[in-house]
């Protein structure tokens, strides 16, 4: 990635030399919401490609240009990178609101208990009324800020807090997917032979593997999942299958290979 950034910097800005970290930081500042550091222009290439060009100035007024080439994502990738994380973010924010409402109600109960015991606030302006969740929601929907959010089409979704939550969601999704994959691999039956087909088993000339001489035995009870052992078994199985295919291909080549005609010397 570092080499790619360096090559693009040299391509788009032949007279500019800057560390990769500085280039990325400058692009990040240009792409931030409501940033005035860069001027943007875009054009479509076909129906699935978008070219976004950024024109800006570095410290001292040095021109700096960049070009992003974006391809339309397929539905599965779009769901995994955008739709599913956004649904998780909305669900998490709803749960956080419920937790905050519960905390406010407990605070109100605590304040009422203190007042009942004769407690008073030291300053009148610090006194608050009990929190009403339903009234709060109605006020938000009717507020000017709510209209601005709707008219802005959610432009502030990925500000600092939104970016942090999106990152947390993606990291957690990745962890859950890896855990599920490991559980599925552990649940798969062991297809490797129990007896007679070890790594040192020599294949026959026709490409098949010599059967076990000791007969079949009952499989041992399933042991706890071990990623290292499973990976070792899968590697050995793939090696044996590759060897068998190679022997079969060599056999077919020998059968199809035409006999060479002897060249006449005179």
Tab-separated table of C-alpha atoms in Angstrom:
chain	number	residue	atom	x	y	z
A	1	UNK	CA	0.000	0.000	0.000
A	2	UNK	CA	2.838	2.390	0.830
A	3	UNK	CA	4.419	1.822	-2.585
A	4	UNK	CA	1.047	2.410	-4.244
A	5	UNK	CA	0.593	5.757	-2.439
A	6	UNK	CA	4.128	6.833	-3.365
A	7	UNK	CA	3.677	5.932	-7.035
A	8	UNK	CA	0.336	7.762	-7.249
A	9	UNK	CA	1.787	10.826	-5.530
A	10	UNK	CA	4.575	10.947	-8.110
A	11	UNK	CA	2.102	10.369	-10.942
A	12	UNK	CA	-0.376	13.076	-9.927
A	13	UNK	CA	2.205	15.497	-8.466
A	14	UNK	CA	5.602	15.100	-10.180
A	15	UNK	CA	7.126	18.082	-8.365
A	16	UNK	CA	5.964	17.108	-4.864
A	17	UNK	CA	7.918	14.949	-2.421
A	18	UNK	CA	6.170	14.160	0.864
A	19	UNK	CA	6.023	11.271	3.348
A	20	UNK	CA	3.106	8.892	2.915
A	21	UNK	CA	1.741	9.815	6.353
A	22	UNK	CA	1.587	13.484	5.363
A	23	UNK	CA	-0.149	12.682	2.081
A	24	UNK	CA	-2.795	10.573	3.820
A	25	UNK	CA	-3.362	13.219	6.482
A	26	UNK	CA	-3.806	15.929	3.841
A	27	UNK	CA	-6.289	13.787	1.891
A	28	UNK	CA	-8.176	13.016	5.097
A	29	UNK	CA	-8.507	16.729	5.849
A	30	UNK	CA	-9.702	17.427	2.310
A	31	UNK	CA	-12.351	14.691	2.470
A	32	UNK	CA	-13.768	15.642	5.850
A	33	UNK	CA	-17.336	16.883	5.974
A	34	UNK	CA	-17.595	20.669	5.409
A	35	UNK	CA	-13.870	20.887	4.631
A	36	UNK	CA	-12.761	23.844	2.505
A	37	UNK	CA	-9.253	22.563	1.728
A	38	UNK	CA	-10.109	20.798	-1.500
A	39	UNK	CA	-12.158	21.372	-4.636
A	40	UNK	CA	-13.899	18.324	-6.064
A	41	UNK	CA	-14.918	17.321	-9.549
A	42	UNK	CA	-16.162	13.986	-10.784
A	43	UNK	CA	-17.001	12.156	-13.957
A	44	UNK	CA	-18.548	8.801	-14.792
A	45	UNK	CA	-16.730	6.173	-16.816
A	46	UNK	CA	-19.384	3.845	-18.102
A	47	UNK	CA	-22.166	2.803	-15.751
A	48	UNK	CA	-20.075	1.252	-12.963
A	49	UNK	CA	-17.056	3.561	-12.530
A	50	UNK	CA	-16.724	6.974	-10.916
A	51	UNK	CA	-13.629	9.195	-11.106
A	52	UNK	CA	-13.316	11.704	-8.233
A	53	UNK	CA	-10.645	14.383	-8.619
A	54	UNK	CA	-9.403	16.492	-5.704
A	55	UNK	CA	-7.535	19.770	-6.274
A	56	UNK	CA	-5.945	21.390	-3.208
A	57	UNK	CA	-2.909	23.295	-1.961
A	58	UNK	CA	-0.228	22.191	0.483
A	59	UNK	CA	1.529	24.452	2.969
A	60	UNK	CA	3.012	27.404	1.090
A	61	UNK	CA	0.442	27.235	-1.711
A	62	UNK	CA	1.997	24.233	-3.502
A	63	UNK	CA	-0.680	22.607	-5.727
A	64	UNK	CA	-1.591	19.041	-4.822
A	65	UNK	CA	-3.926	16.880	-6.909
A	66	UNK	CA	-5.350	13.434	-6.402
A	67	UNK	CA	-7.680	11.110	-8.274
A	68	UNK	CA	-9.869	8.360	-6.815
A	69	UNK	CA	-11.177	5.634	-9.098
A	70	UNK	CA	-14.278	3.940	-7.645
A	71	UNK	CA	-16.068	0.871	-9.001
A	72	UNK	CA	-19.654	-0.036	-8.217
A	73	UNK	CA	-19.820	-2.745	-5.568
A	74	UNK	CA	-21.844	-5.915	-6.009
A	75	UNK	CA	-24.886	-6.400	-3.784
A	76	UNK	CA	-23.145	-8.795	-1.404
A	77	UNK	CA	-20.193	-6.464	-0.824
A	78	UNK	CA	-22.497	-3.454	-0.425
A	79	UNK	CA	-24.498	-5.311	2.191
A	80	UNK	CA	-21.388	-6.354	4.115
A	81	UNK	CA	-19.646	-2.965	4.005
A	82	UNK	CA	-22.569	-0.532	4.255
A	83	UNK	CA	-26.068	-1.899	4.853
A	84	UNK	CA	-25.345	-4.415	7.601
A	85	UNK	CA	-22.970	-2.146	9.598
A	86	UNK	CA	-25.488	0.740	9.408
A	87	UNK	CA	-28.292	-1.508	10.677
A	88	UNK	CA	-26.054	-2.628	13.535
A	89	UNK	CA	-25.166	0.994	14.319
A	90	UNK	CA	-28.841	2.034	14.465
A	91	UNK	CA	-29.679	-0.921	16.711
A	92	UNK	CA	-26.768	-0.126	19.025
A	93	UNK	CA	-27.735	3.567	19.244
A	94	UNK	CA	-31.299	2.574	20.176
A	95	UNK	CA	-29.958	0.358	22.962
A	96	UNK	CA	-27.696	3.167	24.175
A	97	UNK	CA	-30.665	5.566	24.274
A	98	UNK	CA	-32.622	3.077	26.377
A	99	UNK	CA	-29.688	2.754	28.779
A	100	UNK	CA	-29.377	6.551	29.079
A	101	UNK	CA	-33.121	6.936	29.712
A	102	UNK	CA	-32.890	4.301	32.442
A	103	UNK	CA	-29.928	6.133	34.007
A	104	UNK	CA	-31.832	9.448	33.950
A	105	UNK	CA	-34.839	7.882	35.656
A	106	UNK	CA	-32.589	6.523	38.404
A	107	UNK	CA	-31.005	9.972	38.788
A	108	UNK	CA	-34.467	11.557	39.078
A	109	UNK	CA	-35.410	9.011	41.730
A	110	UNK	CA	-32.208	9.802	43.615
A	111	UNK	CA	-32.888	13.560	43.467
A	112	UNK	CA	-36.467	13.070	44.688
A	113	UNK	CA	-35.187	10.992	47.586
A	114	UNK	CA	-32.710	13.735	48.524
A	115	UNK	CA	-35.434	16.391	48.348
A	116	UNK	CA	-37.695	14.278	50.545
A	117	UNK	CA	-34.887	14.221	53.089
A	118	UNK	CA	-34.663	18.022	53.101
A	119	UNK	CA	-31.877	18.405	50.538
A	120	UNK	CA	-31.777	21.485	48.308
A	121	UNK	CA	-29.615	22.627	45.399
A	122	UNK	CA	-27.088	25.347	46.194
A	123	UNK	CA	-28.097	27.357	43.119
A	124	UNK	CA	-31.601	27.698	41.737
A	125	UNK	CA	-30.552	27.365	38.072
A	126	UNK	CA	-29.146	23.886	38.765
A	127	UNK	CA	-32.595	22.515	39.574
A	128	UNK	CA	-34.135	20.319	36.853
A	129	UNK	CA	-37.521	18.762	36.175
A	130	UNK	CA	-37.959	14.976	35.999
A	131	UNK	CA	-37.049	13.578	32.570
A	132	UNK	CA	-39.957	12.523	30.328
A	133	UNK	CA	-38.804	10.280	27.484
A	134	UNK	CA	-41.975	10.600	25.390
A	135	UNK	CA	-41.958	14.401	25.582
A	136	UNK	CA	-38.270	14.436	24.681
A	137	UNK	CA	-38.866	12.367	21.538
A	138	UNK	CA	-41.770	14.577	20.437
A	139	UNK	CA	-39.703	17.711	20.940
A	140	UNK	CA	-36.858	16.284	18.873
A	141	UNK	CA	-39.125	15.354	15.948
A	142	UNK	CA	-40.636	18.849	15.923
A	143	UNK	CA	-37.311	20.644	16.324
A	144	UNK	CA	-35.441	22.538	13.614
A	145	UNK	CA	-32.411	20.328	14.145
A	146	UNK	CA	-34.411	17.261	13.093
A	147	UNK	CA	-35.426	18.963	9.839
A	148	UNK	CA	-31.808	19.925	9.153
A	149	UNK	CA	-30.686	16.318	9.603
A	150	UNK	CA	-33.343	15.089	7.164
A	151	UNK	CA	-32.642	17.803	4.579
A	152	UNK	CA	-28.910	17.082	4.872
A	153	UNK	CA	-29.587	13.393	4.120
A	154	UNK	CA	-27.528	12.219	7.060
A	155	UNK	CA	-24.302	13.987	6.095
A	156	UNK	CA	-23.183	14.039	9.725
A	157	UNK	CA	-23.539	10.282	10.172
A	158	UNK	CA	-19.814	9.599	9.822
A	159	UNK	CA	-18.363	12.386	11.906
A	160	UNK	CA	-15.906	11.394	14.641
A	161	UNK	CA	-18.401	9.494	16.819
A	162	UNK	CA	-20.027	7.836	13.800
A	163	UNK	CA	-16.667	6.733	12.426
A	164	UNK	CA	-15.670	5.287	15.801
A	165	UNK	CA	-18.936	3.327	16.088
A	166	UNK	CA	-18.657	2.055	12.492
A	167	UNK	CA	-15.122	0.819	13.207
A	168	UNK	CA	-16.271	-0.943	16.381
A	169	UNK	CA	-19.117	-2.616	14.476
A	170	UNK	CA	-16.818	-3.815	11.668
A	171	UNK	CA	-14.229	-5.189	14.110
A	172	UNK	CA	-16.923	-7.064	16.044
A	173	UNK	CA	-18.493	-8.449	12.844
A	174	UNK	CA	-15.081	-9.713	11.734
A	175	UNK	CA	-14.497	-11.416	15.096
A	176	UNK	CA	-17.922	-13.088	15.027
A	177	UNK	CA	-17.434	-14.296	11.433
A	178	UNK	CA	-14.046	-15.836	12.254
A	179	UNK	CA	-15.490	-17.506	15.340
A	180	UNK	CA	-18.412	-18.917	13.337
A	181	UNK	CA	-16.052	-20.199	10.634
A	182	UNK	CA	-13.905	-21.962	13.247
A	183	UNK	CA	-16.999	-23.564	14.806
A	184	UNK	CA	-18.189	-24.784	11.399
A	185	UNK	CA	-14.790	-26.299	10.649
A	186	UNK	CA	-14.776	-28.006	14.042
A	187	UNK	CA	-18.251	-29.442	13.400
A	188	UNK	CA	-17.271	-30.980	10.044
A	189	UNK	CA	-16.680	-34.770	10.199
A	190	UNK	CA	-13.103	-35.961	9.929
A	191	UNK	CA	-12.824	-37.545	6.474
A	192	UNK	CA	-9.201	-38.656	6.888
A	193	UNK	CA	-8.727	-42.469	7.221
A	194	UNK	CA	-8.134	-43.704	10.740
A	195	UNK	CA	-5.719	-46.446	9.785
A	196	UNK	CA	-3.210	-47.352	7.086
A	197	UNK	CA	-3.178	-44.118	5.061
A	198	UNK	CA	-0.451	-42.111	6.759
A	199	UNK	CA	1.807	-39.551	5.129
A	200	UNK	CA	4.349	-42.244	4.204
A	201	UNK	CA	1.809	-44.397	2.308
A	202	UNK	CA	3.146	-44.958	-1.225
A	203	UNK	CA	0.676	-44.794	-4.124
A	204	UNK	CA	0.346	-47.587	-6.673
A	205	UNK	CA	1.499	-47.208	-10.259
A	206	UNK	CA	-2.005	-46.608	-11.577
A	207	UNK	CA	-2.352	-43.584	-9.286
A	208	UNK	CA	-4.546	-45.181	-6.619
A	209	UNK	CA	-3.579	-45.506	-2.993
A	210	UNK	CA	-2.880	-48.885	-1.456
A	211	UNK	CA	-5.761	-49.871	0.874
A	212	UNK	CA	-5.210	-50.492	4.545
A	213	UNK	CA	-4.146	-54.037	5.498
A	214	UNK	CA	-5.369	-53.824	9.048
A	215	UNK	CA	-9.032	-53.343	8.123
A	216	UNK	CA	-11.377	-50.657	9.264
A	217	UNK	CA	-11.605	-49.645	12.856
A	218	UNK	CA	-14.193	-47.656	14.687
A	219	UNK	CA	-13.428	-43.970	14.851
A	220	UNK	CA	-12.150	-42.645	18.146
A	221	UNK	CA	-14.330	-40.249	20.127
A	222	UNK	CA	-14.292	-36.681	18.815
A	223	UNK	CA	-11.549	-34.667	20.476
A	224	UNK	CA	-11.808	-30.988	21.380
A	225	UNK	CA	-11.300	-28.642	18.432
A	226	UNK	CA	-7.663	-27.852	17.714
A	227	UNK	CA	-7.050	-25.353	14.887
A	228	UNK	CA	-3.444	-26.458	14.453
A	229	UNK	CA	-4.303	-30.144	14.175
A	230	UNK	CA	-7.184	-29.469	11.780
A	231	UNK	CA	-4.948	-27.366	9.550
A	232	UNK	CA	-2.301	-30.125	9.549
A	233	UNK	CA	-4.852	-32.735	8.496
A	234	UNK	CA	-6.258	-30.541	5.739
A	235	UNK	CA	-2.752	-29.839	4.420
A	236	UNK	CA	-1.904	-33.549	4.343
A	237	UNK	CA	-5.172	-34.363	2.575
A	238	UNK	CA	-4.537	-31.713	-0.088
A	239	UNK	CA	-0.972	-32.996	-0.575
A	240	UNK	CA	-2.169	-36.535	-1.135
A	241	UNK	CA	-4.907	-35.446	-3.550
A	242	UNK	CA	-2.385	-33.409	-5.533
A	243	UNK	CA	-0.022	-36.400	-5.694
A	244	UNK	CA	-2.776	-38.670	-6.940
A	245	UNK	CA	-3.782	-36.173	-9.629
A	246	UNK	CA	-0.172	-35.808	-10.744
A	247	UNK	CA	0.281	-39.571	-11.069
A	248	UNK	CA	-2.973	-39.874	-13.030
A	249	UNK	CA	-1.933	-37.069	-15.395
A	250	UNK	CA	1.457	-38.701	-16.004
A	251	UNK	CA	-0.243	-41.992	-16.733
A	252	UNK	CA	-2.556	-40.361	-19.291
A	253	UNK	CA	0.367	-38.569	-20.932
A	254	UNK	CA	2.270	-41.851	-21.311
A	255	UNK	CA	-0.764	-43.477	-22.927
A	256	UNK	CA	-1.389	-40.586	-25.321
A	257	UNK	CA	2.227	-39.887	-26.204
A	258	UNK	CA	2.905	-40.983	-29.831
A	259	UNK	CA	5.920	-43.103	-30.575
A	260	UNK	CA	8.784	-41.133	-32.048
A	261	UNK	CA	9.860	-42.099	-35.546
A	262	UNK	CA	13.502	-42.829	-35.958
A	263	UNK	CA	15.274	-40.450	-38.240
A	264	UNK	CA	16.956	-42.048	-41.224
A	265	UNK	CA	20.578	-41.200	-41.509
A	266	UNK	CA	20.741	-41.985	-45.245
